Tab-separated table of C-alpha atoms (C1' of nucleotides) in Angstrom:
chain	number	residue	atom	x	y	z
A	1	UNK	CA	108.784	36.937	53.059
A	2	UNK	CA	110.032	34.245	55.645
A	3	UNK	CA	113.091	33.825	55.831
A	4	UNK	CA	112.410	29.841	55.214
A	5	UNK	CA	111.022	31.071	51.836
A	6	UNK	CA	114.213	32.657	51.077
A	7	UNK	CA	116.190	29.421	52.251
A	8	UNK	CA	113.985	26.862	49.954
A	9	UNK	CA	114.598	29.524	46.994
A	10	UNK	CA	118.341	29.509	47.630
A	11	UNK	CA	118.966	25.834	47.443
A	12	UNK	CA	116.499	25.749	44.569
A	13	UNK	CA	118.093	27.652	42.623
A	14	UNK	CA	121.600	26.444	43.151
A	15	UNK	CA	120.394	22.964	42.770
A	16	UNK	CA	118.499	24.165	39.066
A	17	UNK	CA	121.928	25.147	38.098
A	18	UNK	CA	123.814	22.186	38.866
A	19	UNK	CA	121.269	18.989	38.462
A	20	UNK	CA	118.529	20.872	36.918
A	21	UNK	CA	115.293	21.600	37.698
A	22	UNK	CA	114.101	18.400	37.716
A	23	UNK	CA	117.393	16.715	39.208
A	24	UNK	CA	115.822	17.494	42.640
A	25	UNK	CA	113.214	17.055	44.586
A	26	UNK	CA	110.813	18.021	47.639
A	27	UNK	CA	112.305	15.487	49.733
A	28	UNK	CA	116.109	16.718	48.980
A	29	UNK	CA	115.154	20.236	49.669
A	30	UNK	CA	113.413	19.618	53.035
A	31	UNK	CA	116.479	17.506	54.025
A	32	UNK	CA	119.287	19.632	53.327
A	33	UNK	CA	117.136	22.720	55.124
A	34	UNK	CA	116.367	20.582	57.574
A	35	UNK	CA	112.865	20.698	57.928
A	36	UNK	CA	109.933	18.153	56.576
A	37	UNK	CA	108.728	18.208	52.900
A	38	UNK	CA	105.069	19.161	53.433
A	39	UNK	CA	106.642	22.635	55.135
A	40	UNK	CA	108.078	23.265	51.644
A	41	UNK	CA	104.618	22.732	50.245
A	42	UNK	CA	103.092	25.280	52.589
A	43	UNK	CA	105.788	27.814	50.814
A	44	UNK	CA	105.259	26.506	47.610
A	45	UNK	CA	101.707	24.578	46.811
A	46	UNK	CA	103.425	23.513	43.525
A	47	UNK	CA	106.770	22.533	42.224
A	48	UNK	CA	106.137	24.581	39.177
A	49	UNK	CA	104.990	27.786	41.733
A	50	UNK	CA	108.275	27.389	42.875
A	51	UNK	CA	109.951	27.110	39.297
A	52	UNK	CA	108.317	30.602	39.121
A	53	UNK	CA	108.741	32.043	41.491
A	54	UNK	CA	112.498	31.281	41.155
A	55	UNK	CA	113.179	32.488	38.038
A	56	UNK	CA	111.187	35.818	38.688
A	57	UNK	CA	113.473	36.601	41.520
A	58	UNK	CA	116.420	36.012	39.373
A	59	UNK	CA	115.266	37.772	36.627
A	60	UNK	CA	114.676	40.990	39.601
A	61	UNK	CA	118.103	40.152	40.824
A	62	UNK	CA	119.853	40.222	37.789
A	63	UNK	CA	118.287	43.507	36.208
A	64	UNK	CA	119.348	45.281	39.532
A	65	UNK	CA	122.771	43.419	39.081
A	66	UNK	CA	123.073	45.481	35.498
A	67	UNK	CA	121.710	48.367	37.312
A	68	UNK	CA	124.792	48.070	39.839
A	69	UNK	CA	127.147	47.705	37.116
A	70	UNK	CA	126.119	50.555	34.871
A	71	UNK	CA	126.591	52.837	37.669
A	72	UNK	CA	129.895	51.333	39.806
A	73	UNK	CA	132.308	50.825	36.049
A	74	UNK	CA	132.700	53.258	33.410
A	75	UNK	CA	134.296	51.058	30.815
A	76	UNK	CA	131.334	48.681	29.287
A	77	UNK	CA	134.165	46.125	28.239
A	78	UNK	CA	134.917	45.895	32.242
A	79	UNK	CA	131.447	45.265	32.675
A	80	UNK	CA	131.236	42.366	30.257
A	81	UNK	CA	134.098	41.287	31.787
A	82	UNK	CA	132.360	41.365	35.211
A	83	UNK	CA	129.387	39.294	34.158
A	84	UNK	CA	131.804	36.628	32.478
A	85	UNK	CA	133.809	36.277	36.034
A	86	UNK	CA	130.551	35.900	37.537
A	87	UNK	CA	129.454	32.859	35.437
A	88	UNK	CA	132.875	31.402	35.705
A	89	UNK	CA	132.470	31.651	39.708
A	90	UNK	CA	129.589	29.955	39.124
A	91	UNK	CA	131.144	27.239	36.964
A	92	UNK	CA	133.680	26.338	39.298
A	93	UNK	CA	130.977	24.957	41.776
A	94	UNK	CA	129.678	23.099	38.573
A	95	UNK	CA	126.807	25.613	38.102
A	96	UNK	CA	125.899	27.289	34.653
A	97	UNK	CA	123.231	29.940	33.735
A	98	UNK	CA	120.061	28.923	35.706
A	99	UNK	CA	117.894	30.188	33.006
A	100	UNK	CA	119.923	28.335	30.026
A	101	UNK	CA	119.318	25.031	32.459
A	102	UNK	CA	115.634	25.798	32.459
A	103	UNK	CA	115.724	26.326	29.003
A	104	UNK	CA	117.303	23.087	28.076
A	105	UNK	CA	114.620	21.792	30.080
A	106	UNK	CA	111.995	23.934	28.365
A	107	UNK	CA	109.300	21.016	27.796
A	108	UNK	CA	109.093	20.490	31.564
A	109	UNK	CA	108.075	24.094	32.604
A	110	UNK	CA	104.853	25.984	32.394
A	111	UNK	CA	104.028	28.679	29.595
A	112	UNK	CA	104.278	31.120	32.084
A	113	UNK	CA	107.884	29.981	33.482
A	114	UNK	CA	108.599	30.158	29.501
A	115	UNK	CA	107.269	33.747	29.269
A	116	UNK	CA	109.881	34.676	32.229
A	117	UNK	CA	112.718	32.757	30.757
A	118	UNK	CA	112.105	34.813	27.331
A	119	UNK	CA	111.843	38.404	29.124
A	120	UNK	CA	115.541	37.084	31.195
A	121	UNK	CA	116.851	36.516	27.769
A	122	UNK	CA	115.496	39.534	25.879
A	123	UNK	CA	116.559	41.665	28.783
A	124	UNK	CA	119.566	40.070	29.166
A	125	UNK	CA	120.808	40.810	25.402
A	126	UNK	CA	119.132	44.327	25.754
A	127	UNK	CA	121.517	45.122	28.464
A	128	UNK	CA	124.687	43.710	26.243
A	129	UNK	CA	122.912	45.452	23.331
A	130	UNK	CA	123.881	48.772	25.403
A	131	UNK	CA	127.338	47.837	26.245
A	132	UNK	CA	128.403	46.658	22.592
A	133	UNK	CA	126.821	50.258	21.073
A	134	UNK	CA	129.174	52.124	23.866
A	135	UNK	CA	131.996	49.760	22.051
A	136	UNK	CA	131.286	50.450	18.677
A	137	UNK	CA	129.704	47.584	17.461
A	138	UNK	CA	128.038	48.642	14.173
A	139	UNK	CA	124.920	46.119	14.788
A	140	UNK	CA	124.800	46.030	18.699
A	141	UNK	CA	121.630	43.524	18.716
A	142	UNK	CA	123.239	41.107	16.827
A	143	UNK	CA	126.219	41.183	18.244
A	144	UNK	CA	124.489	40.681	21.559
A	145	UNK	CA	122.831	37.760	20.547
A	146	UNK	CA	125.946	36.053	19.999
A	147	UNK	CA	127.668	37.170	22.783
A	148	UNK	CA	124.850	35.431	24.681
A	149	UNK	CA	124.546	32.397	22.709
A	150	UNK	CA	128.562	32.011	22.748
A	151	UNK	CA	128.102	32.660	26.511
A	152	UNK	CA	125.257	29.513	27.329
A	153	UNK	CA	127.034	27.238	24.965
A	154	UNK	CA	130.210	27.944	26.690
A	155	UNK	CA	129.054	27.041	30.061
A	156	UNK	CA	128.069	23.701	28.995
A	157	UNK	CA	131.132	22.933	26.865
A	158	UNK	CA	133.447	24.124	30.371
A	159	UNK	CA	131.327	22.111	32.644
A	160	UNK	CA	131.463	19.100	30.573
A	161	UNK	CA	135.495	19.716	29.823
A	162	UNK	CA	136.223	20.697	33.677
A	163	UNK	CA	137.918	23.668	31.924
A	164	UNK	CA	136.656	27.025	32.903
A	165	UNK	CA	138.628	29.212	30.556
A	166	UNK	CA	137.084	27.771	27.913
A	167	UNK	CA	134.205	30.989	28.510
A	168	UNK	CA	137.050	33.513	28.210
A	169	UNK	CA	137.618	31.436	24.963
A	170	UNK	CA	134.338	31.373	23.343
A	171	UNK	CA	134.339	34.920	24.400
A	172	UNK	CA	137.602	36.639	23.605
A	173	UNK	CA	136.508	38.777	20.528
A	174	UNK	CA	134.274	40.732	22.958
A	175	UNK	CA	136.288	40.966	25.871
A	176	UNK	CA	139.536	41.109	24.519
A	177	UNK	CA	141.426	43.790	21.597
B	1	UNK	CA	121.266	-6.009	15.820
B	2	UNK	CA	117.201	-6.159	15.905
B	3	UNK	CA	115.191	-3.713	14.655
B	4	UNK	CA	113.448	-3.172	17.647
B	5	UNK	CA	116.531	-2.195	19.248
B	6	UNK	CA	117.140	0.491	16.289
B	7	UNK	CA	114.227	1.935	16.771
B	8	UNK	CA	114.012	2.171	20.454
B	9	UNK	CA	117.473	4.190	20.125
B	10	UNK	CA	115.575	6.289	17.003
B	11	UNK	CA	112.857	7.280	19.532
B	12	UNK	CA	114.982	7.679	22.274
B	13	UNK	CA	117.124	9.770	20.721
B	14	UNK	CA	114.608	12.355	19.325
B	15	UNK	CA	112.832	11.875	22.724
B	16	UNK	CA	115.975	13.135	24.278
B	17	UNK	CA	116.559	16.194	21.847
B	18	UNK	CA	112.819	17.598	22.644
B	19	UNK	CA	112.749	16.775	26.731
B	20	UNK	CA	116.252	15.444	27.762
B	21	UNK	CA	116.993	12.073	29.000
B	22	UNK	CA	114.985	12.602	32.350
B	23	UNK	CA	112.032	13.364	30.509
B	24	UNK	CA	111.211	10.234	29.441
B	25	UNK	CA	110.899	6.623	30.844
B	26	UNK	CA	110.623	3.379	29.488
B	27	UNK	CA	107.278	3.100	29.710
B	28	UNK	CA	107.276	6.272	27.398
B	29	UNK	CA	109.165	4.263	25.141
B	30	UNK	CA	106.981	0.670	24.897
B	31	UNK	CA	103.849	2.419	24.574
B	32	UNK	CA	104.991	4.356	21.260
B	33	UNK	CA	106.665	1.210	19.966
B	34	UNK	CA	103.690	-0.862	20.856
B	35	UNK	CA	105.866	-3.217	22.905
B	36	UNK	CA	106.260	-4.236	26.577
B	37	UNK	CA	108.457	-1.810	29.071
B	38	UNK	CA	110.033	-5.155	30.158
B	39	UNK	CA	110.938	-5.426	26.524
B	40	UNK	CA	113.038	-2.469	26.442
B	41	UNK	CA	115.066	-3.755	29.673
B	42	UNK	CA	115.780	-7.072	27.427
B	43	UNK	CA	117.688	-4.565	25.005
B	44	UNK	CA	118.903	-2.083	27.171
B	45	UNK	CA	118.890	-3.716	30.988
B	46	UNK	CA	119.627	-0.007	32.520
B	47	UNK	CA	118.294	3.427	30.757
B	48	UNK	CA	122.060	4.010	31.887
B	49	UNK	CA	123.279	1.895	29.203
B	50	UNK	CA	120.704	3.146	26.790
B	51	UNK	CA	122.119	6.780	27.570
B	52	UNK	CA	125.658	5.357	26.276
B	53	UNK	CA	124.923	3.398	22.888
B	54	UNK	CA	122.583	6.339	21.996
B	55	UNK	CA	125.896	8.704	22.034
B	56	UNK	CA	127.947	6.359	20.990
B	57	UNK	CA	126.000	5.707	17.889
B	58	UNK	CA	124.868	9.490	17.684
B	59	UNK	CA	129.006	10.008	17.502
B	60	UNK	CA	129.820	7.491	14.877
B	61	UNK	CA	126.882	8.788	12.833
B	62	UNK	CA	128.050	11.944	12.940
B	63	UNK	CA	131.660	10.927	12.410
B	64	UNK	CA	130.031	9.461	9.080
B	65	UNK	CA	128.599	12.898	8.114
B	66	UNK	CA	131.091	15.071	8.374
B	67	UNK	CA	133.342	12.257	6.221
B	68	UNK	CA	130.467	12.584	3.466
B	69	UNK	CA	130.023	16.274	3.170
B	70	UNK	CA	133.790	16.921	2.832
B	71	UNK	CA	133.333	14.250	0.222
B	72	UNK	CA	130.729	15.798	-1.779
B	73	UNK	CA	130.724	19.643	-0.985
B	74	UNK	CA	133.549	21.470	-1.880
B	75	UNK	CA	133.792	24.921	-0.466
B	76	UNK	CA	133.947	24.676	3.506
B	77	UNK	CA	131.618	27.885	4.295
B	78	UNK	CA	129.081	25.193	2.422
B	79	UNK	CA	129.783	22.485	4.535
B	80	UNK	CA	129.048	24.791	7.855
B	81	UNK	CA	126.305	26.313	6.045
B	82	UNK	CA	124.809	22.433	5.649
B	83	UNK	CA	125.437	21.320	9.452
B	84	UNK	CA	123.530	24.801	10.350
B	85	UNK	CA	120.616	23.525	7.992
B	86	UNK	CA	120.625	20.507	9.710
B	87	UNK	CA	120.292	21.804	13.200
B	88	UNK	CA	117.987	24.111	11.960
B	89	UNK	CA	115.515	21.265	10.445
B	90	UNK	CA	115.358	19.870	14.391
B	91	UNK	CA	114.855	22.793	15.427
B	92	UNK	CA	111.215	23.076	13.760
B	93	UNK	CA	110.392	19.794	15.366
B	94	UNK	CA	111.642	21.005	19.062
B	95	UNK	CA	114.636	19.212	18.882
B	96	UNK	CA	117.705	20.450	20.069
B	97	UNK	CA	121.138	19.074	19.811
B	98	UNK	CA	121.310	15.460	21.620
B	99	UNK	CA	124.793	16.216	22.777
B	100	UNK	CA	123.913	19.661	24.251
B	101	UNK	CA	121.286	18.615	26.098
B	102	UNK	CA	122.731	16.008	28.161
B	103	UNK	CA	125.633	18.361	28.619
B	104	UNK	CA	123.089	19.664	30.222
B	105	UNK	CA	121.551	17.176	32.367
B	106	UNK	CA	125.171	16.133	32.911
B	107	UNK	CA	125.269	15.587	36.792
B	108	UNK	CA	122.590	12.869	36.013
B	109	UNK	CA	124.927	10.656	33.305
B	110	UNK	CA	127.484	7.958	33.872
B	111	UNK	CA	131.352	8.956	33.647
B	112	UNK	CA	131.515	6.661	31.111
B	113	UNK	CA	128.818	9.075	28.978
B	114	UNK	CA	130.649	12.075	30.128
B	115	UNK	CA	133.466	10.731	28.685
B	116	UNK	CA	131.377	10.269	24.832
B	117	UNK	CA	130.243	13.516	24.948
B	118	UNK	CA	133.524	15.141	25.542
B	119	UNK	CA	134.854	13.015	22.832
B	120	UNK	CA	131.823	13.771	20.662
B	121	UNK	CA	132.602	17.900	20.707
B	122	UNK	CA	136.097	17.233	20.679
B	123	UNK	CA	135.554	15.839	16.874
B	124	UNK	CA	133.188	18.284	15.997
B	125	UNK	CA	135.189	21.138	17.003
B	126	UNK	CA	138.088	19.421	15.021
B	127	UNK	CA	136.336	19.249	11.969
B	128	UNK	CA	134.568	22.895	12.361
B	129	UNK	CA	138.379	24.041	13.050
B	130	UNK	CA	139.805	22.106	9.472
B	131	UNK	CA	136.619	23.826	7.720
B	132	UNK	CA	137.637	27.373	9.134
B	133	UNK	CA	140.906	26.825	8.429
B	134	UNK	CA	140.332	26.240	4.744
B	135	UNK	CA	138.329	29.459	4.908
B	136	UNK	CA	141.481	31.586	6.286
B	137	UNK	CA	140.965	32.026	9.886
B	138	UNK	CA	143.939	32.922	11.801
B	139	UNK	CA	143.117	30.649	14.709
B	140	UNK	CA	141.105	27.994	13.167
B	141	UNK	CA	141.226	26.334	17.063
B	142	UNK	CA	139.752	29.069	18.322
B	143	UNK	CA	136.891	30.140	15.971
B	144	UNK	CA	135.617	26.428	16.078
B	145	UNK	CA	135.210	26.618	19.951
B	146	UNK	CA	133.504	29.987	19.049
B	147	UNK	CA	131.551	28.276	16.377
B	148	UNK	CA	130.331	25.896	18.616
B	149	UNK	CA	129.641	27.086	21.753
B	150	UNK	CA	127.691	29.862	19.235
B	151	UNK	CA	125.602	26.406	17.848
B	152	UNK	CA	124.895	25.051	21.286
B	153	UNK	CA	123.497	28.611	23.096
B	154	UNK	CA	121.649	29.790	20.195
B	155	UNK	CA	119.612	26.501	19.577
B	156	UNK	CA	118.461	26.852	23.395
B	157	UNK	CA	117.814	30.757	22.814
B	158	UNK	CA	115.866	29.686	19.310
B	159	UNK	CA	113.933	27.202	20.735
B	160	UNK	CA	113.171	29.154	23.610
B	161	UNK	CA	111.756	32.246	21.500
B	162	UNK	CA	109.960	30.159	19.239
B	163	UNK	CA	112.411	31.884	16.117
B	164	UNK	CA	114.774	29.320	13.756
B	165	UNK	CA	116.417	32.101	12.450
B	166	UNK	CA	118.356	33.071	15.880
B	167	UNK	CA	120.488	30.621	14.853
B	168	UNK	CA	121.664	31.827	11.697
B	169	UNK	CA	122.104	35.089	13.342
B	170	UNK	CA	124.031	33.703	15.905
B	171	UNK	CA	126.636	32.555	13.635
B	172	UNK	CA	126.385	35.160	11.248
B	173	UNK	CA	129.879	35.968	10.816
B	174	UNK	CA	131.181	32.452	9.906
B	175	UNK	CA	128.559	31.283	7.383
B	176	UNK	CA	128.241	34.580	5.579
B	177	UNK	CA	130.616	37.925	4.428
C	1	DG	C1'	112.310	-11.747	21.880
C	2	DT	C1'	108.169	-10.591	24.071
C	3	DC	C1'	104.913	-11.378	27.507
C	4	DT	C1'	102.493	-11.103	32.541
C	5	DA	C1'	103.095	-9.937	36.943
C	6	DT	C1'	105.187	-7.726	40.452
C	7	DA	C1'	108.621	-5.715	43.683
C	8	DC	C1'	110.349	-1.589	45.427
C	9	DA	C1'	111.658	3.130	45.729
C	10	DG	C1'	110.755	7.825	44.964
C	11	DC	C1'	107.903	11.534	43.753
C	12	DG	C1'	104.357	15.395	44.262
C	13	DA	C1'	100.775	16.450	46.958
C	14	DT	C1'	97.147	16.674	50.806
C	15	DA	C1'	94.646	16.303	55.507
C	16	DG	C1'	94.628	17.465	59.856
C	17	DA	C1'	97.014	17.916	64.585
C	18	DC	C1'	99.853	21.089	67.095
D	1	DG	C1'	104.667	27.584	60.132
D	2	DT	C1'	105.874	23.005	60.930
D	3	DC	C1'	104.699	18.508	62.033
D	4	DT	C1'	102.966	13.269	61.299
D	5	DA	C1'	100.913	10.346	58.350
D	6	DT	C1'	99.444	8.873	54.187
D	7	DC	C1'	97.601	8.594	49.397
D	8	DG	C1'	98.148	7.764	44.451
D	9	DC	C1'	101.019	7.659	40.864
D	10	DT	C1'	105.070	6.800	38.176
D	11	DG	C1'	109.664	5.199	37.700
D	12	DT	C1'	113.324	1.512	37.112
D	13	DA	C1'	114.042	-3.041	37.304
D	14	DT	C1'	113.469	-8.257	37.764
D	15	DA	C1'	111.516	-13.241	37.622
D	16	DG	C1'	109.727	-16.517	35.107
D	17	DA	C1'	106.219	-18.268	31.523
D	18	DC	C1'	105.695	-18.656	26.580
DNA sequence: GTCTATACAGCGATAGAC
DNA sequence: GTCTATCGCTGTATAGAC
């Protein structure tokens, strides 16, 4: 793995999350690197092998993320917490949930980008699923799934307000008493 | 106002639910209407402007729905339940909320847009919040920013998995016990 | 109000030299 | 692994005839 590779991936992703995936392009890649647009081909034949290829590392990233979590905080309301201050770091640099983006986006992307942006989701409320049941919650699932829908509406209602609490908002049944 | 013009803002719009406002171009448009693309410029001389009378009218129609079901249903947890039903009904045809998605695709939309969408969830979070308050809630505000950002994520998460009834699910607690 | 014709820029992608 | 050069296509937009 170059570390060009790496590079393209970085700015791709950042750029998903603030424009969208299709917001940039080739050209606005290989000029912000610095290099020429046919070297981003040779890393990536295909925009959409790049699409994938980006939201397979994230989905990696993120599950070791969790992983990290589980094991450095004992409280699973401090975790939650964590992940909110994470997005909200995001949102400050006007960039929501990369995956929420690329769903928004969903008739642009190939089945098998879909079939990742599914397993981020179901693995993402599996993971919350195990943090509500350590809180109590008498239907953890559920309340997982609205945790996470609360959280990727939120992101876009903040952005478009310029009002980052408005997550801690959307959210403060979960985090809060 | 011509009805070409009505129903290049019909199409538009629904084109916009299903694959956002970058996902389709004026060409797009003529060849479904059976017109010229240089006919569409006579009505709309920049897709810009087409971006802002689509949520301008999107607003005032909505403005006119929420006036008619507090009008003709009685009991608020109705009302939500019959804005959910109408989400919902998109939702089998791919569509997701117009609003939400070019919250979205927001770093690609006018200030002048950014400004109609803000307004346009500003009045539906007003008129969630008079509904909830009717039904009791404590922070009436609150739960309609809960409500909403609940309605946005979970129509992304629905479409995404292919499953209507994540919705529902999603906002569980306010349209049922 | 719609047409034909066209300008012009940007995009994804490829061939082949180095 | 990166470059130069280029192709083909699509996009927004405009001028001017009808």
């Amino acid at each position: 793995m170059s570390d060009t590779r790496t590079r393209i991936l970085d700015l791709a992703n950042q750029l998903t999350q603030s424009r969208g995936f299709n917001g940039f392009s080739y050209l606005d890649l290989a000029a912000e690197i610095g290099i020429k647009n046919s070297s981003i081909h040779y890393h990536f034949k295909a925009k959409s092998d790049l699409a994938l290829a980006m939201v397979d590392r994230h989905r990696e990233t993120t599950a070791e993320s969790f992983a990290r979590l589980d094991h450095d905080i004992d409280d699973p309301r401090e975790r939650l917490l964590s992940v909110v201050r994470y997005f909200e770091a995001d949102l400050r640099d006007g960039k929501i949930c990369l995956c929420g983006m690329m769903a928004a986006e969903l008739q642009s992307v190939s089945e098998e980008v879909r079939r990742e942006l599914a397993l981020y989701f179901r693995k993402f409320q599996d993971w919350l699923s195990k943090q509500l049941s350590e809180m109590g919650y008498s239907d953890p699932p559920r309340a997982a799934l609205q945790f996470l829908s609360a959280l990727e509406g939120s992101l876009l209602l903040a952005r478009l307000q310029g009002d980052v609490t408005v997550v801690g908002q959307a959210l403060d049944g979960f985090v809060n008493g």
